[in-house]
Coordinates of C-alpha atoms and ligand atoms in Angstrom, one line a residue:
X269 CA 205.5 -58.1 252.8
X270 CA 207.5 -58.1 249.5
X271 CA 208.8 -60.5 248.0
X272 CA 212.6 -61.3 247.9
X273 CA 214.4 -59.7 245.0
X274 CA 214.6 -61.9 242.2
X275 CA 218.2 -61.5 240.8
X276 CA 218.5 -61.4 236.8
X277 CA 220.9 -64.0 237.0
X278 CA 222.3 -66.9 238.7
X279 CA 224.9 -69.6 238.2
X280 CA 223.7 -73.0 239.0
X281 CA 226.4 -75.0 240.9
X282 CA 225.9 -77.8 242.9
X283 CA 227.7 -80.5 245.1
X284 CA 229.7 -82.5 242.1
X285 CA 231.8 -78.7 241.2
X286 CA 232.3 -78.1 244.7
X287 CA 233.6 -82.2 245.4
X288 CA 235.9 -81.9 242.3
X289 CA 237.1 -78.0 243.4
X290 CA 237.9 -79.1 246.7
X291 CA 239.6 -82.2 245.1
X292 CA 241.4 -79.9 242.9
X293 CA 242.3 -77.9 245.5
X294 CA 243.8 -81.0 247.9
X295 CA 245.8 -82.3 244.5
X296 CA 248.5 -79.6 245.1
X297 CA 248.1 -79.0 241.1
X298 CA 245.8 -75.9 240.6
X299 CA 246.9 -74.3 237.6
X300 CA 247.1 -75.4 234.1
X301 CA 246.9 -78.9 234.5
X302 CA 245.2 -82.8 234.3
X303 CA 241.8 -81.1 235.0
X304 CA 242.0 -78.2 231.9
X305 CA 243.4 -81.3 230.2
X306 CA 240.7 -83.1 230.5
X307 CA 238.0 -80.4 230.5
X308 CA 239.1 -79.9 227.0
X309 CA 239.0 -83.3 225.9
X310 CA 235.3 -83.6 226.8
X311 CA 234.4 -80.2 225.3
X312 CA 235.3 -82.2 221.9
X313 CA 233.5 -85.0 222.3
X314 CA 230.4 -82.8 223.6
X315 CA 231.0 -80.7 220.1
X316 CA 231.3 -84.7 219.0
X317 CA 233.9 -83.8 216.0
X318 CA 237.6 -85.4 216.8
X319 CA 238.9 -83.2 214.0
X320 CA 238.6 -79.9 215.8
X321 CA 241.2 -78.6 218.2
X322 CA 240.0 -76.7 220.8
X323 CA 242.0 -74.3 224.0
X324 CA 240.8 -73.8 226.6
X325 CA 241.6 -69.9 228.0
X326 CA 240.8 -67.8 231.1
X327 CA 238.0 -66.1 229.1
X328 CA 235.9 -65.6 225.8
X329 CA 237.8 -62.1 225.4
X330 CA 241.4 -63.8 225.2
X331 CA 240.2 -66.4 223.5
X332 CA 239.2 -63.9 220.9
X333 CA 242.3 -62.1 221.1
X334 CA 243.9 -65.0 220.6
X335 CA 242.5 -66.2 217.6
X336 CA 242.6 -62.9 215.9
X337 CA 245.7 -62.5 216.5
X338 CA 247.1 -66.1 215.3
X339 CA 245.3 -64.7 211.9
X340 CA 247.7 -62.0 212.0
X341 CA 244.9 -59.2 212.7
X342 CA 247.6 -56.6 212.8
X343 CA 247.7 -52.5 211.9
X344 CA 246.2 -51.4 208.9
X345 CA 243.5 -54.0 208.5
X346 CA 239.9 -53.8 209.6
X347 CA 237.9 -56.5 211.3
X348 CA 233.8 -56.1 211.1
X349 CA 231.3 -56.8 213.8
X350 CA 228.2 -56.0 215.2
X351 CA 227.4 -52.8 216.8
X352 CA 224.8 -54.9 219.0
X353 CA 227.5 -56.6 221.4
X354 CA 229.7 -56.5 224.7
X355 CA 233.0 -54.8 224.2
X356 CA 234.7 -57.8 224.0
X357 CA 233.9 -58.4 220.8
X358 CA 235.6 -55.4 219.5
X359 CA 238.2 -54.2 222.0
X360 CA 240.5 -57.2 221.1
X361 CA 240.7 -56.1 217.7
X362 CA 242.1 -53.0 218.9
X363 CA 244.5 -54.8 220.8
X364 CA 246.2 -55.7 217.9
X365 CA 246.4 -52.0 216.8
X366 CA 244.0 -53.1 213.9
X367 CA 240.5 -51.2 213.3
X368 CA 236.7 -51.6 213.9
X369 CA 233.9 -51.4 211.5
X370 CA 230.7 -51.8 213.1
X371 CA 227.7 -52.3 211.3
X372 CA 224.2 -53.1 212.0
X373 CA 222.0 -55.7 212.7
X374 CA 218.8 -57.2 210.8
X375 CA 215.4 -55.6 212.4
X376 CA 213.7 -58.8 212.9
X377 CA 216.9 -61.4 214.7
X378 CA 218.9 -58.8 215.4
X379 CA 221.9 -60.6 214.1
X380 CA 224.7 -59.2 212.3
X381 CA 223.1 -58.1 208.9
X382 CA 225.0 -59.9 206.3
X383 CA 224.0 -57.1 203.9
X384 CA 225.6 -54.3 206.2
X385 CA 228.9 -56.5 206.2
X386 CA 228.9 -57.0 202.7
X387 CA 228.2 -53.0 202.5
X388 CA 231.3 -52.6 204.8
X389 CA 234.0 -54.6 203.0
X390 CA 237.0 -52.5 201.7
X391 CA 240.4 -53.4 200.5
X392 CA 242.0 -53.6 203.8
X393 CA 239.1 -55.6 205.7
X394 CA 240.6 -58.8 206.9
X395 CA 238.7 -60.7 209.4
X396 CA 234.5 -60.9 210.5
X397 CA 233.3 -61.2 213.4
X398 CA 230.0 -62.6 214.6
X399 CA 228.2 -62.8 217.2
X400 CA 225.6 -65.4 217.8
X401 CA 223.1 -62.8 219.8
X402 CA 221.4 -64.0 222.7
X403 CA 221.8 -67.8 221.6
X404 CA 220.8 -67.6 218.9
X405 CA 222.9 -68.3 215.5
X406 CA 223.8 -65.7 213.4
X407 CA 223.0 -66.0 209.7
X408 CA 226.2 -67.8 209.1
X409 CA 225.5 -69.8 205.1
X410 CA 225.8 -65.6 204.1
X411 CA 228.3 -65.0 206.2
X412 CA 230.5 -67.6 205.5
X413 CA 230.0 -67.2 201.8
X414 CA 231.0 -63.1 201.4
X415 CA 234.2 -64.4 203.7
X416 CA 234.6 -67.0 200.6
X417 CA 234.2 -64.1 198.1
X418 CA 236.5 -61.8 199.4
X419 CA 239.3 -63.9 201.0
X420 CA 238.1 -62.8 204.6
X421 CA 238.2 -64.9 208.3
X422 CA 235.6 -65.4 210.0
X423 CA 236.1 -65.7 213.7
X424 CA 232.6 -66.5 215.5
X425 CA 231.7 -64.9 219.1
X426 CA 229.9 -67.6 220.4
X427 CA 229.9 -66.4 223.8
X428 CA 226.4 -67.0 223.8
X429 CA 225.5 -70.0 222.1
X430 CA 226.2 -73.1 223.6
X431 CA 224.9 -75.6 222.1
X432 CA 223.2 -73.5 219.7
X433 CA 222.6 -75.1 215.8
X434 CA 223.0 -73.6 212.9
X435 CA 222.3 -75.7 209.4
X436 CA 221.8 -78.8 211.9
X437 CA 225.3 -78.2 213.0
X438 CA 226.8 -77.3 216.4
X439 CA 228.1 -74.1 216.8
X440 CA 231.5 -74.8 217.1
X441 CA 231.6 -77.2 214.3
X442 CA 231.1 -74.8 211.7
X443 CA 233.2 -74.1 208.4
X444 CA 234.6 -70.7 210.4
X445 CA 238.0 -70.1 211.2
X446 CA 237.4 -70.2 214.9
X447 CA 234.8 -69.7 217.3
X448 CA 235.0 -68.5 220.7
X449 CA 232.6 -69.8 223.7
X450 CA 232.5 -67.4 227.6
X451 CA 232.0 -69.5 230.7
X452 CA 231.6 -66.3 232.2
X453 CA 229.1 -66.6 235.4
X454 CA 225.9 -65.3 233.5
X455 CA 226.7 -67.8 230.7
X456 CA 225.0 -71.2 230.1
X457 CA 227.5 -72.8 231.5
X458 CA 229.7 -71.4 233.6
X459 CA 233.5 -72.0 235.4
X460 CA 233.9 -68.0 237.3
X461 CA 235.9 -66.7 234.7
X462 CA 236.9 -68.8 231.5
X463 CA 236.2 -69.4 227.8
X464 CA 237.0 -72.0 225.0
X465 CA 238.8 -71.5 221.1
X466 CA 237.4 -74.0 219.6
X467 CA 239.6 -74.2 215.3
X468 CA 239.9 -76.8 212.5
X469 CA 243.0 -75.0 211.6
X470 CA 246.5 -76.5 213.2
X471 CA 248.2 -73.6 212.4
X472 CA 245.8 -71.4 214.0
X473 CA 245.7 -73.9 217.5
X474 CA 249.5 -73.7 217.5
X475 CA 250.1 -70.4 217.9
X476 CA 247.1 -69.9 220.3
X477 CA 248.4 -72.9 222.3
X478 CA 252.1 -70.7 222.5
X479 CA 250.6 -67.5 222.9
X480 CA 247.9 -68.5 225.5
X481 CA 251.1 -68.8 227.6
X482 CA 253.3 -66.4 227.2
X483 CA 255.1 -67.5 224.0
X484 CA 256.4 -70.8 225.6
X485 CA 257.6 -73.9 223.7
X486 CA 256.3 -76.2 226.0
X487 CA 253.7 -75.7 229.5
X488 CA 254.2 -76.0 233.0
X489 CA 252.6 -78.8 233.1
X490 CA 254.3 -80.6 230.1
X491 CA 257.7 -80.1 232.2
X492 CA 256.6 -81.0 235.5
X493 CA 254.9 -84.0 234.4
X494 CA 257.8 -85.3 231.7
X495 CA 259.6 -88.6 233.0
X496 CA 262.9 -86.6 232.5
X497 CA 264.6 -83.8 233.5
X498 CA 262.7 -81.1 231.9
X499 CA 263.3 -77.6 233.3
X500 CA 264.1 -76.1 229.6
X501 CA 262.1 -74.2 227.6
X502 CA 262.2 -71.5 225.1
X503 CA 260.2 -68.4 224.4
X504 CA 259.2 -67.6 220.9
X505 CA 257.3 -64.9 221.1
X506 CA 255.8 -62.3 223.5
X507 CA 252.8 -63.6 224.1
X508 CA 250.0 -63.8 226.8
X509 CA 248.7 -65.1 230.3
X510 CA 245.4 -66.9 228.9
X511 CA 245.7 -70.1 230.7
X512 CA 242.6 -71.8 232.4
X513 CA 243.3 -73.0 235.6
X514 CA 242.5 -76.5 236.9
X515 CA 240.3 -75.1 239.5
X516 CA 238.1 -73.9 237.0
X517 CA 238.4 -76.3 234.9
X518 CA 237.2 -78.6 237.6
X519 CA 234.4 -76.8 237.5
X520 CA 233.7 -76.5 233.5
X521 CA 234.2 -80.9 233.9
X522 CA 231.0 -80.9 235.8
X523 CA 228.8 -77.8 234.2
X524 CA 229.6 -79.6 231.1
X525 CA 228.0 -82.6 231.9
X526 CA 225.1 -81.1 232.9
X527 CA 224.8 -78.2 229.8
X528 CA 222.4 -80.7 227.8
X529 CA 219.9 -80.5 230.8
X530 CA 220.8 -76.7 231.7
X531 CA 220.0 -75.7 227.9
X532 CA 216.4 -78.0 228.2
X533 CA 215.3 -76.0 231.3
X534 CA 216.2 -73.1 229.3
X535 CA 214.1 -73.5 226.3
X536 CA 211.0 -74.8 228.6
X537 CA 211.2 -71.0 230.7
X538 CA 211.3 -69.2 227.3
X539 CA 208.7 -71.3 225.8
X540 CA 206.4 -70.3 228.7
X541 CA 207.4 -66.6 228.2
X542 CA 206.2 -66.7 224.5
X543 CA 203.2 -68.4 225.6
X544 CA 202.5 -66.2 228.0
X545 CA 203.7 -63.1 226.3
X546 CA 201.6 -63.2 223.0
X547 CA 198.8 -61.1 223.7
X548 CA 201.1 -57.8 225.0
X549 CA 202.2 -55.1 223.5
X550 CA 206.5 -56.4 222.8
X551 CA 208.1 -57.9 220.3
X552 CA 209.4 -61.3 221.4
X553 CA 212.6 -62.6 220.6
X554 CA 213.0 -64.2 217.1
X555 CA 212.7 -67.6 217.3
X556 CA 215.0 -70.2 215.6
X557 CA 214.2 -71.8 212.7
X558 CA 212.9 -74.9 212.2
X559 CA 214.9 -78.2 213.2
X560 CA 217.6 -75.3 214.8
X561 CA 218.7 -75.1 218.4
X562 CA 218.6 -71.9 220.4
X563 CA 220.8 -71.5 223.2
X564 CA 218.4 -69.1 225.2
X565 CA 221.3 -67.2 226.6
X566 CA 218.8 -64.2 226.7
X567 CA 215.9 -63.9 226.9
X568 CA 215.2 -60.2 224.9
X569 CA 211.9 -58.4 224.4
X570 CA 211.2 -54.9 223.0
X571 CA 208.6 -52.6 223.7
X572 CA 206.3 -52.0 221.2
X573 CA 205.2 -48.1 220.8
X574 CA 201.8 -48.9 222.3
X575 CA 202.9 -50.2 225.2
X576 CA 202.1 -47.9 228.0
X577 CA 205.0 -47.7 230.0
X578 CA 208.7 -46.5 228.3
X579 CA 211.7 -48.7 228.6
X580 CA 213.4 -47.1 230.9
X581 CA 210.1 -46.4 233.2
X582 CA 209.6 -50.7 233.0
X583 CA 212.6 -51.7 233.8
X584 CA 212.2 -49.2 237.1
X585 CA 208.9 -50.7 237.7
X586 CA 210.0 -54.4 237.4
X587 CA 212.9 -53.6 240.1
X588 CA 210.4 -52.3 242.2
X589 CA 208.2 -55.3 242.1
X590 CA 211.8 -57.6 242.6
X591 CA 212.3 -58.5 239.4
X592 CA 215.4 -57.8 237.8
X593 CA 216.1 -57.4 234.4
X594 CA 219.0 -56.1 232.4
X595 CA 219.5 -54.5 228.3
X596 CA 221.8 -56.4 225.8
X597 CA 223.6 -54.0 224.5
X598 CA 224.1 -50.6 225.2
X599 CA 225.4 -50.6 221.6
X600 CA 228.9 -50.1 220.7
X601 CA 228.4 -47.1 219.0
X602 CA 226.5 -45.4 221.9
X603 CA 229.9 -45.9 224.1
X604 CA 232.5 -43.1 224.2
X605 CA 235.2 -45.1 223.3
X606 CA 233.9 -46.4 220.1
X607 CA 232.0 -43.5 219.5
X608 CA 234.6 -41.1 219.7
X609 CA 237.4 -43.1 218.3
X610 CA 235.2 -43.7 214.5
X611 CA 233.2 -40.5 214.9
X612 CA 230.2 -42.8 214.8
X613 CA 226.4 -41.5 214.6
X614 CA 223.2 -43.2 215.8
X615 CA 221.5 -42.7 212.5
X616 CA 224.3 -45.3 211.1
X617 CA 222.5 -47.9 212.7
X618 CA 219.1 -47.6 212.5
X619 CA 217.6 -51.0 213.6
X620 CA 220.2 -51.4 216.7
X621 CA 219.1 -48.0 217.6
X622 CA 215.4 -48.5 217.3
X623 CA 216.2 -52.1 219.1
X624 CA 218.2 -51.1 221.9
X625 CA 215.8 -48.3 223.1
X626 CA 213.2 -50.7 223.6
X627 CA 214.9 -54.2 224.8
X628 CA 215.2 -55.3 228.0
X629 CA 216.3 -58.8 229.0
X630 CA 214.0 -60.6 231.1
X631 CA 215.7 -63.0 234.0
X632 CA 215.9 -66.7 232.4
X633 CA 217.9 -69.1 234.4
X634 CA 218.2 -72.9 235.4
X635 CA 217.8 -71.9 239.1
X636 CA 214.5 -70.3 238.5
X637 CA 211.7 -72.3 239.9
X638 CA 208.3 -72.6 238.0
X639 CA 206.7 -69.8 240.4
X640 CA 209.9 -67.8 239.6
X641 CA 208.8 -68.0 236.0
X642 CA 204.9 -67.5 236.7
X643 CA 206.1 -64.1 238.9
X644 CA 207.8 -63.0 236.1
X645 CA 205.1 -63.2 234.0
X646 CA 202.5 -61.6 236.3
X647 CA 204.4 -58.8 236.7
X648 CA 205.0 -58.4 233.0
X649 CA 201.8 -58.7 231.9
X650 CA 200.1 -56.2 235.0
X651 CA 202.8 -53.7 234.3
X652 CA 202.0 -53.7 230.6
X653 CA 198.4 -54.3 230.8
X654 CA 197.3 -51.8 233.8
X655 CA 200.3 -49.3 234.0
X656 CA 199.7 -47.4 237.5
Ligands
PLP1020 C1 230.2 -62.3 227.8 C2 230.6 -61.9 226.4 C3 231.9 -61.9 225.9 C4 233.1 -62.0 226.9 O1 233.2 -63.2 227.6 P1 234.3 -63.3 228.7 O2 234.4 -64.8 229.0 O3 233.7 -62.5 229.9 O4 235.5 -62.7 228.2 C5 232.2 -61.7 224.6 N1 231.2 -61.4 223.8 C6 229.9 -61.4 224.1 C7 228.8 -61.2 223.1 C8 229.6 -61.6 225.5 O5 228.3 -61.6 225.9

């Protein structure tokens, strides 16, 4: 008699990425190759600016790496980010045996409040980081103009927000150093595993281009596919194993072409949830401001104190009914790691705190049908309406 379990996510792949997979696949040529090759070149002309250079990498996380570290993010010098975000965002700092300063976000977007980073800056902060929560753009005029004040780079997680606007502008178009997009499965667009640095600065796109590759002068590819003899090449620095392969880039060709409609289907489902929403006792997700595109990446509600059931208690309910849900973030500074290593305290940041013990993220997907959506909503509104 139940119904079947409605998964909180879903990648939507159809026919065209399995054709140019299995195409891929017969080519003999599935790493780093014509497909990532093209794959980027139509990821510039979907940001629709010629004068950006953009890499394509394995995943959002070594694409941040990556650009942090082309910046020379080394020892001694802080980067700043939100507390409100994956690991990701902050572990790659580390990486580069340079520090972490989270701060908090603003109470009503939950972005990273420009007013806590400009609180955080010290003489040996180098680089911010922000992250464009949920699909939504981070306040980026303020951000970009404290970077201009205190010679700092600003290196945008964008794992969420494709095609997300900010000031009528593309994310990834921006006057940032670089911004990083995730084609991880749960993304808006997806290729398994894989991610996109996306720079206006050619010093920045050579080294990320070496380094995405072990520190190699020239790529596989480039050798196989030169007209001469062409097994030489030199190593110039220790660097990584970042590289897309063609096999997903095959994919990332076809989810691509399809991201317009993806991120229409998007907005319609969280329009309906507003709608539908309005008279309960949450706080619905900010939304953007006029003439701006959200990405809808998430879909994020918070409990308000009336409501009659807890967080924690919902969630439980919704899984029993089928529905599953998920919370975006556990914040950083709840997590051992980050916790111990800055002897950090909830009380630092009081609106992620108050945020994160009431959010949940609602399932909002492309492969939801319109009864999907209307279950969804049923449920919500008798769990929250008539609590058993
Ligand atoms: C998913 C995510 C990442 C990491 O993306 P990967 O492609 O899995 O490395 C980074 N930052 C945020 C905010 C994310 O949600």
């Amino acid at each position: 008699m139940s119904k079947p379990f409605l998964p909180f996510a879903l990648p939507e792949l159809g026919d065209e990425e399995i054709a140019e997979v299995v195409d891929t696949l017969r080519s003999g040529w599935v790493t780093t190759g014509p497909k990532a090759k093209r794959f980027e070149q139509a990821f510039v002309e979907f940001l629709g600016d010629a004068s950006l250079e953009v890499i394509a990498v394995n995943s959002a996380t070594a694409g941040l790496h990556l650009a942090l570290e082309a910046l020379g993010i080394g020892p001694g010098d802080e980067v700043i980010t939100t507390t409100l975000t994956f690991t990701s965002t902050a572990e790659v700092v580390r990486y580069l045996g340079a520090d972490v300063v989270l701060v908090d976000v603003d109470q009503a977007t939950l972005q990273i409040d420009p007013r806590a980073i400009e609180a955080a800056v010290t003489p040996r902060t180098k680089a911010i980081v922000p992250v464009h929560y949920a699909g939504l753009a981070a306040d980026m005029g303020a951000i970009l103009a404290i970077a201009r004040r205190h010679g700092l780079k600003v290196v945008e997680d964008a794992a969420h927000a494709l095609p997300a606007t900010c000031g009528g502008a593309l994310v990834g178009t921006l006057a940032s150093d670089a911004c990083v997009f995730s084609f991880y499965a749960n993304k808006t667009m997806t290729t398994g595993e894989g991610g996109m640095l996306v720079t206006r600065d050619a010093a920045l796109a050579r080294r990320a281009k070496v380094m995405r590759l072990h520190g190699m002068s020239r790529d596989a590819f480039d050798r196989y596919s030169a007209k001469v003899p062409s097994w030489a090449y030199e190593i110039v620095a220790p660097g990584f194993k970042y590289n897309l392969t063609d096999i997903a880039a095959a994919i990332g060709l076809h989810q691509l072409k399809r991201l317009e409609g993806f991120a229409r289907r998007r907005a319609v489902i969280a329009a309906r949830y507003d709608e539908a929403f309005a008279d309960l006792p949450l706080v619905a997700p900010p939304p953007p401001a006029p003439g701006e595109r959200h990405a809808w990446h998430l879909y994020v509600v918070r409990l308000m104190d009336a409501a009659p059931l807890a967080r924690d208690r919902f969630i439980e309910r919704l899984f029993d009914e089928g529905i599953g849900c998920s919370v975006h973030f556990i914040p950083l500074h709840l997590h051992p790691y980050w916790r111990d290593r800055y002897a950090l305290r909830p009380e630092q940041f009081p609106h992620a705190q108050h945020a994160y013990e009431r959010m949940l993220t609602l399932p909002l997907y492309t492969r939801m049908s319109d009864a999907d959506v209307e279950r969804v909503i049923e449920t919500v509104r008798r769990l929250l309406l008539a609590p058993a």
